[in-house]
Amino acid sequence: MEQEENKNQIQVIRVTEEWQRAGVHYVRVEGMLKEFPDITLAMEFDTDTPDTRYTLVLEGNMPVATVRLHVLDEHTGKIERVVTVGSARKKGYGALAMKEAEAWLKDLGISHIVVTSRTVAVGFYEKLGYTPDWTKTGGEGDFRLVLVEKEI
């Protein structure tokens, strides 16, 4: 019975260790490269550094969602690479990863968050309190983008 409980335990982590970073990479490969074959491994990780901050959601031992976050200036943070593996979508894991990223940014003194969202995901961000700025758009195809913002 205890093993079954661990299997379903949800953890939300501020990534600080290499094994956690491996979980982030797993989610990004599963959730992006498999879904969008035109994205290469190099493209998906081209702006990551050893100091890049991430949150990671685990379901039991399996990584299921991640968010990358950056501090842009003393008031503004940016959330990027919000990814949930296909089999774990619609279970609230992306929202858990986002809420932890927001809390982390708030702990760092950030009061304004921006996200460059795919237009198909705007509803997800609106449910989390973000407002789209339809004057700030770009991209094309599967990656038509719009800026969404939130004060925290």
C-alpha positions as protocol buffer text, in pm:
chain_id: "A"
residue {
  index: 1
  type: MET
  ca { x: 0 y: 0 z: 0 }
}
residue {
  index: 2
  type: GLU
  ca { x: 282 y: 245 z: 85 }
}
residue {
  index: 3
  type: GLN
  ca { x: 437 y: 191 z: -260 }
}
residue {
  index: 4
  type: GLU
  ca { x: 101 y: 282 z: -421 }
}
residue {
  index: 5
  type: GLU
  ca { x: 83 y: 604 z: -213 }
}
residue {
  index: 6
  type: ASN
  ca { x: 436 y: 706 z: -326 }
}
residue {
  index: 7
  type: LYS
  ca { x: 339 y: 640 z: -686 }
}
residue {
  index: 8
  type: ASN
  ca { x: 66 y: 905 z: -664 }
}
residue {
  index: 9
  type: GLN
  ca { x: 250 y: 1158 z: -445 }
}
residue {
  index: 10
  type: ILE
  ca { x: 287 y: 1499 z: -611 }
}
residue {
  index: 11
  type: GLN
  ca { x: 599 y: 1706 z: -542 }
}
residue {
  index: 12
  type: VAL
  ca { x: 672 y: 2057 z: -667 }
}
residue {
  index: 13
  type: ILE
  ca { x: 1043 y: 2138 z: -656 }
}
residue {
  index: 14
  type: ARG
  ca { x: 1262 y: 2442 z: -703 }
}
residue {
  index: 15
  type: VAL
  ca { x: 1539 y: 2274 z: -900 }
}
residue {
  index: 16
  type: THR
  ca { x: 1879 y: 2287 z: -730 }
}
residue {
  index: 17
  type: GLU
  ca { x: 2028 y: 1942 z: -792 }
}
residue {
  index: 18
  type: GLU
  ca { x: 2148 y: 1762 z: -1103 }
}
residue {
  index: 19
  type: TRP
  ca { x: 1893 y: 1478 z: -1077 }
}
residue {
  index: 20
  type: GLN
  ca { x: 1617 y: 1741 z: -1070 }
}
residue {
  index: 21
  type: ARG
  ca { x: 1764 y: 1909 z: -1379 }
}
residue {
  index: 22
  type: ALA
  ca { x: 1758 y: 1568 z: -1548 }
}
residue {
  index: 23
  type: GLY
  ca { x: 1384 y: 1560 z: -1476 }
}
residue {
  index: 24
  type: VAL
  ca { x: 1346 y: 1902 z: -1639 }
}
residue {
  index: 25
  type: HIS
  ca { x: 1526 y: 1778 z: -1948 }
}
residue {
  index: 26
  type: TYR
  ca { x: 1309 y: 1466 z: -1962 }
}
residue {
  index: 27
  type: VAL
  ca { x: 990 y: 1675 z: -1955 }
}
residue {
  index: 28
  type: ARG
  ca { x: 1115 y: 1912 z: -2222 }
}
residue {
  index: 29
  type: VAL
  ca { x: 1218 y: 1628 z: -2455 }
}
residue {
  index: 30
  type: GLU
  ca { x: 893 y: 1438 z: -2398 }
}
residue {
  index: 31
  type: GLY
  ca { x: 668 y: 1743 z: -2412 }
}
residue {
  index: 32
  type: MET
  ca { x: 830 y: 1941 z: -2692 }
}
residue {
  index: 33
  type: LEU
  ca { x: 1066 y: 1742 z: -2915 }
}
residue {
  index: 34
  type: LYS
  ca { x: 828 y: 1448 z: -2950 }
}
residue {
  index: 35
  type: GLU
  ca { x: 532 y: 1675 z: -3018 }
}
residue {
  index: 36
  type: PHE
  ca { x: 709 y: 1919 z: -3250 }
}
residue {
  index: 37
  type: PRO
  ca { x: 959 y: 1729 z: -3469 }
}
residue {
  index: 38
  type: ASP
  ca { x: 1095 y: 2052 z: -3622 }
}
residue {
  index: 39
  type: ILE
  ca { x: 1240 y: 2148 z: -3283 }
}
residue {
  index: 40
  type: THR
  ca { x: 1591 y: 2010 z: -3242 }
}
residue {
  index: 41
  type: LEU
  ca { x: 1756 y: 1924 z: -2913 }
}
residue {
  index: 42
  type: ALA
  ca { x: 1997 y: 2214 z: -2965 }
}
residue {
  index: 43
  type: MET
  ca { x: 1707 y: 2456 z: -3026 }
}
residue {
  index: 44
  type: GLU
  ca { x: 1518 y: 2345 z: -2717 }
}
residue {
  index: 45
  type: PHE
  ca { x: 1814 y: 2400 z: -2486 }
}
residue {
  index: 46
  type: ASP
  ca { x: 2004 y: 2678 z: -2669 }
}
residue {
  index: 47
  type: THR
  ca { x: 1961 y: 2945 z: -2399 }
}
residue {
  index: 48
  type: ASP
  ca { x: 1993 y: 2728 z: -2088 }
}
residue {
  index: 49
  type: THR
  ca { x: 2289 y: 2777 z: -1857 }
}
residue {
  index: 50
  type: PRO
  ca { x: 2395 y: 2597 z: -1539 }
}
residue {
  index: 51
  type: ASP
  ca { x: 2239 y: 2889 z: -1346 }
}
residue {
  index: 52
  type: THR
  ca { x: 1899 y: 2871 z: -1517 }
}
residue {
  index: 53
  type: ARG
  ca { x: 1616 y: 2840 z: -1263 }
}
residue {
  index: 54
  type: TYR
  ca { x: 1342 y: 2579 z: -1300 }
}
residue {
  index: 55
  type: THR
  ca { x: 1049 y: 2437 z: -1114 }
}
residue {
  index: 56
  type: LEU
  ca { x: 970 y: 2069 z: -1159 }
}
residue {
  index: 57
  type: VAL
  ca { x: 659 y: 1867 z: -1078 }
}
residue {
  index: 58
  type: LEU
  ca { x: 694 y: 1499 z: -998 }
}
residue {
  index: 59
  type: GLU
  ca { x: 413 y: 1246 z: -987 }
}
residue {
  index: 60
  type: GLY
  ca { x: 570 y: 978 z: -770 }
}
residue {
  index: 61
  type: ASN
  ca { x: 916 y: 938 z: -923 }
}
residue {
  index: 62
  type: MET
  ca { x: 816 y: 1058 z: -1270 }
}
residue {
  index: 63
  type: PRO
  ca { x: 880 y: 1416 z: -1389 }
}
residue {
  index: 64
  type: VAL
  ca { x: 559 y: 1550 z: -1543 }
}
residue {
  index: 65
  type: ALA
  ca { x: 586 y: 1930 z: -1574 }
}
residue {
  index: 66
  type: THR
  ca { x: 843 y: 2208 z: -1568 }
}
residue {
  index: 67
  type: VAL
  ca { x: 880 y: 2585 z: -1595 }
}
residue {
  index: 68
  type: ARG
  ca { x: 1191 y: 2795 z: -1663 }
}
residue {
  index: 69
  type: LEU
  ca { x: 1218 y: 3136 z: -1498 }
}
residue {
  index: 70
  type: HIS
  ca { x: 1447 y: 3436 z: -1534 }
}
residue {
  index: 71
  type: VAL
  ca { x: 1484 y: 3767 z: -1356 }
}
residue {
  index: 72
  type: LEU
  ca { x: 1485 y: 4039 z: -1622 }
}
residue {
  index: 73
  type: ASP
  ca { x: 1528 y: 4340 z: -1391 }
}
residue {
  index: 74
  type: GLU
  ca { x: 1459 y: 4436 z: -1031 }
}
residue {
  index: 75
  type: HIS
  ca { x: 1080 y: 4425 z: -1084 }
}
residue {
  index: 76
  type: THR
  ca { x: 1025 y: 4193 z: -1380 }
}
residue {
  index: 77
  type: GLY
  ca { x: 1053 y: 3817 z: -1418 }
}
residue {
  index: 78
  type: LYS
  ca { x: 995 y: 3602 z: -1723 }
}
residue {
  index: 79
  type: ILE
  ca { x: 848 y: 3254 z: -1727 }
}
residue {
  index: 80
  type: GLU
  ca { x: 935 y: 3032 z: -2023 }
}
residue {
  index: 81
  type: ARG
  ca { x: 935 y: 2673 z: -2140 }
}
residue {
  index: 82
  type: VAL
  ca { x: 615 y: 2578 z: -1960 }
}
residue {
  index: 83
  type: VAL
  ca { x: 587 y: 2211 z: -2052 }
}
residue {
  index: 84
  type: THR
  ca { x: 382 y: 1914 z: -1934 }
}
residue {
  index: 85
  type: VAL
  ca { x: 435 y: 1565 z: -2076 }
}
residue {
  index: 86
  type: GLY
  ca { x: 144 y: 1455 z: -2294 }
}
residue {
  index: 87
  type: SER
  ca { x: 19 y: 1178 z: -2064 }
}
residue {
  index: 88
  type: ALA
  ca { x: 1 y: 1418 z: -1768 }
}
residue {
  index: 89
  type: ARG
  ca { x: -184 y: 1707 z: -1932 }
}
residue {
  index: 90
  type: LYS
  ca { x: -517 y: 1834 z: -1798 }
}
residue {
  index: 91
  type: LYS
  ca { x: -427 y: 1724 z: -1442 }
}
residue {
  index: 92
  type: GLY
  ca { x: -320 y: 2065 z: -1310 }
}
residue {
  index: 93
  type: TYR
  ca { x: 55 y: 1994 z: -1312 }
}
residue {
  index: 94
  type: GLY
  ca { x: 139 y: 2289 z: -1536 }
}
residue {
  index: 95
  type: ALA
  ca { x: -50 y: 2519 z: -1300 }
}
residue {
  index: 96
  type: LEU
  ca { x: 142 y: 2376 z: -1003 }
}
residue {
  index: 97
  type: ALA
  ca { x: 474 y: 2442 z: -1179 }
}
residue {
  index: 98
  type: MET
  ca { x: 360 y: 2796 z: -1265 }
}
residue {
  index: 99
  type: LYS
  ca { x: 246 y: 2877 z: -910 }
}
residue {
  index: 100
  type: GLU
  ca { x: 580 y: 2764 z: -768 }
}
residue {
  index: 101
  type: ALA
  ca { x: 767 y: 2970 z: -1029 }
}
residue {
  index: 102
  type: GLU
  ca { x: 556 y: 3274 z: -935 }
}
residue {
  index: 103
  type: ALA
  ca { x: 627 y: 3217 z: -565 }
}
residue {
  index: 104
  type: TRP
  ca { x: 999 y: 3187 z: -636 }
}
residue {
  index: 105
  type: LEU
  ca { x: 999 y: 3509 z: -838 }
}
residue {
  index: 106
  type: LYS
  ca { x: 807 y: 3684 z: -561 }
}
residue {
  index: 107
  type: ASP
  ca { x: 1067 y: 3560 z: -310 }
}
residue {
  index: 108
  type: LEU
  ca { x: 1329 y: 3723 z: -535 }
}
residue {
  index: 109
  type: GLY
  ca { x: 1147 y: 4058 z: -512 }
}
residue {
  index: 110
  type: ILE
  ca { x: 973 y: 4040 z: -849 }
}
residue {
  index: 111
  type: SER
  ca { x: 631 y: 4207 z: -883 }
}
residue {
  index: 112
  type: HIS
  ca { x: 562 y: 4176 z: -1258 }
}
residue {
  index: 113
  type: ILE
  ca { x: 575 y: 3854 z: -1464 }
}
residue {
  index: 114
  type: VAL
  ca { x: 569 y: 3819 z: -1842 }
}
residue {
  index: 115
  type: VAL
  ca { x: 525 y: 3505 z: -2049 }
}
residue {
  index: 116
  type: THR
  ca { x: 553 y: 3470 z: -2425 }
}
residue {
  index: 117
  type: SER
  ca { x: 262 y: 3230 z: -2474 }
}
residue {
  index: 118
  type: ARG
  ca { x: 159 y: 3025 z: -2770 }
}
residue {
  index: 119
  type: THR
  ca { x: -180 y: 3164 z: -2869 }
}
residue {
  index: 120
  type: VAL
  ca { x: -340 y: 2821 z: -2817 }
}
residue {
  index: 121
  type: ALA
  ca { x: -231 y: 2835 z: -2450 }
}
residue {
  index: 122
  type: VAL
  ca { x: -364 y: 3182 z: -2364 }
}
residue {
  index: 123
  type: GLY
  ca { x: -666 y: 3034 z: -2183 }
}
residue {
  index: 124
  type: PHE
  ca { x: -433 y: 2840 z: -1950 }
}
residue {
  index: 125
  type: TYR
  ca { x: -257 y: 3162 z: -1849 }
}
residue {
  index: 126
  type: GLU
  ca { x: -583 y: 3357 z: -1816 }
}
residue {
  index: 127
  type: LYS
  ca { x: -704 y: 3098 z: -1562 }
}
residue {
  index: 128
  type: LEU
  ca { x: -388 y: 3178 z: -1363 }
}
residue {
  index: 129
  type: GLY
  ca { x: -460 y: 3552 z: -1367 }
}
residue {
  index: 130
  type: TYR
  ca { x: -252 y: 3660 z: -1668 }
}
residue {
  index: 131
  type: THR
  ca { x: -375 y: 3915 z: -1919 }
}
residue {
  index: 132
  type: PRO
  ca { x: -281 y: 3887 z: -2287 }
}
residue {
  index: 133
  type: ASP
  ca { x: -149 y: 4193 z: -2470 }
}
residue {
  index: 134
  type: TRP
  ca { x: -268 y: 4130 z: -2826 }
}
residue {
  index: 135
  type: THR
  ca { x: -60 y: 4424 z: -2949 }
}
residue {
  index: 136
  type: LYS
  ca { x: 252 y: 4217 z: -2869 }
}
residue {
  index: 137
  type: THR
  ca { x: 241 y: 3913 z: -3097 }
}
residue {
  index: 138
  type: GLY
  ca { x: 476 y: 3723 z: -3322 }
}
residue {
  index: 139
  type: GLY
  ca { x: 572 y: 3385 z: -3454 }
}
residue {
  index: 140
  type: GLU
  ca { x: 382 y: 3165 z: -3695 }
}
residue {
  index: 141
  type: GLY
  ca { x: 218 y: 2825 z: -3732 }
}
residue {
  index: 142
  type: ASP
  ca { x: 219 y: 2619 z: -3411 }
}
residue {
  index: 143
  type: PHE
  ca { x: 424 y: 2896 z: -3254 }
}
residue {
  index: 144
  type: ARG
  ca { x: 203 y: 3202 z: -3299 }
}
residue {
  index: 145
  type: LEU
  ca { x: 284 y: 3397 z: -2984 }
}
residue {
  index: 146
  type: VAL
  ca { x: 136 y: 3665 z: -2761 }
}
residue {
  index: 147
  type: LEU
  ca { x: 272 y: 3831 z: -2449 }
}
residue {
  index: 148
  type: VAL
  ca { x: 76 y: 3762 z: -2130 }
}
residue {
  index: 149
  type: GLU
  ca { x: 142 y: 3954 z: -1807 }
}
residue {
  index: 150
  type: LYS
  ca { x: 57 y: 3945 z: -1438 }
}
residue {
  index: 151
  type: GLU
  ca { x: 125 y: 4156 z: -1131 }
}
residue {
  index: 152
  type: ILE
  ca { x: 206 y: 3954 z: -820 }
}
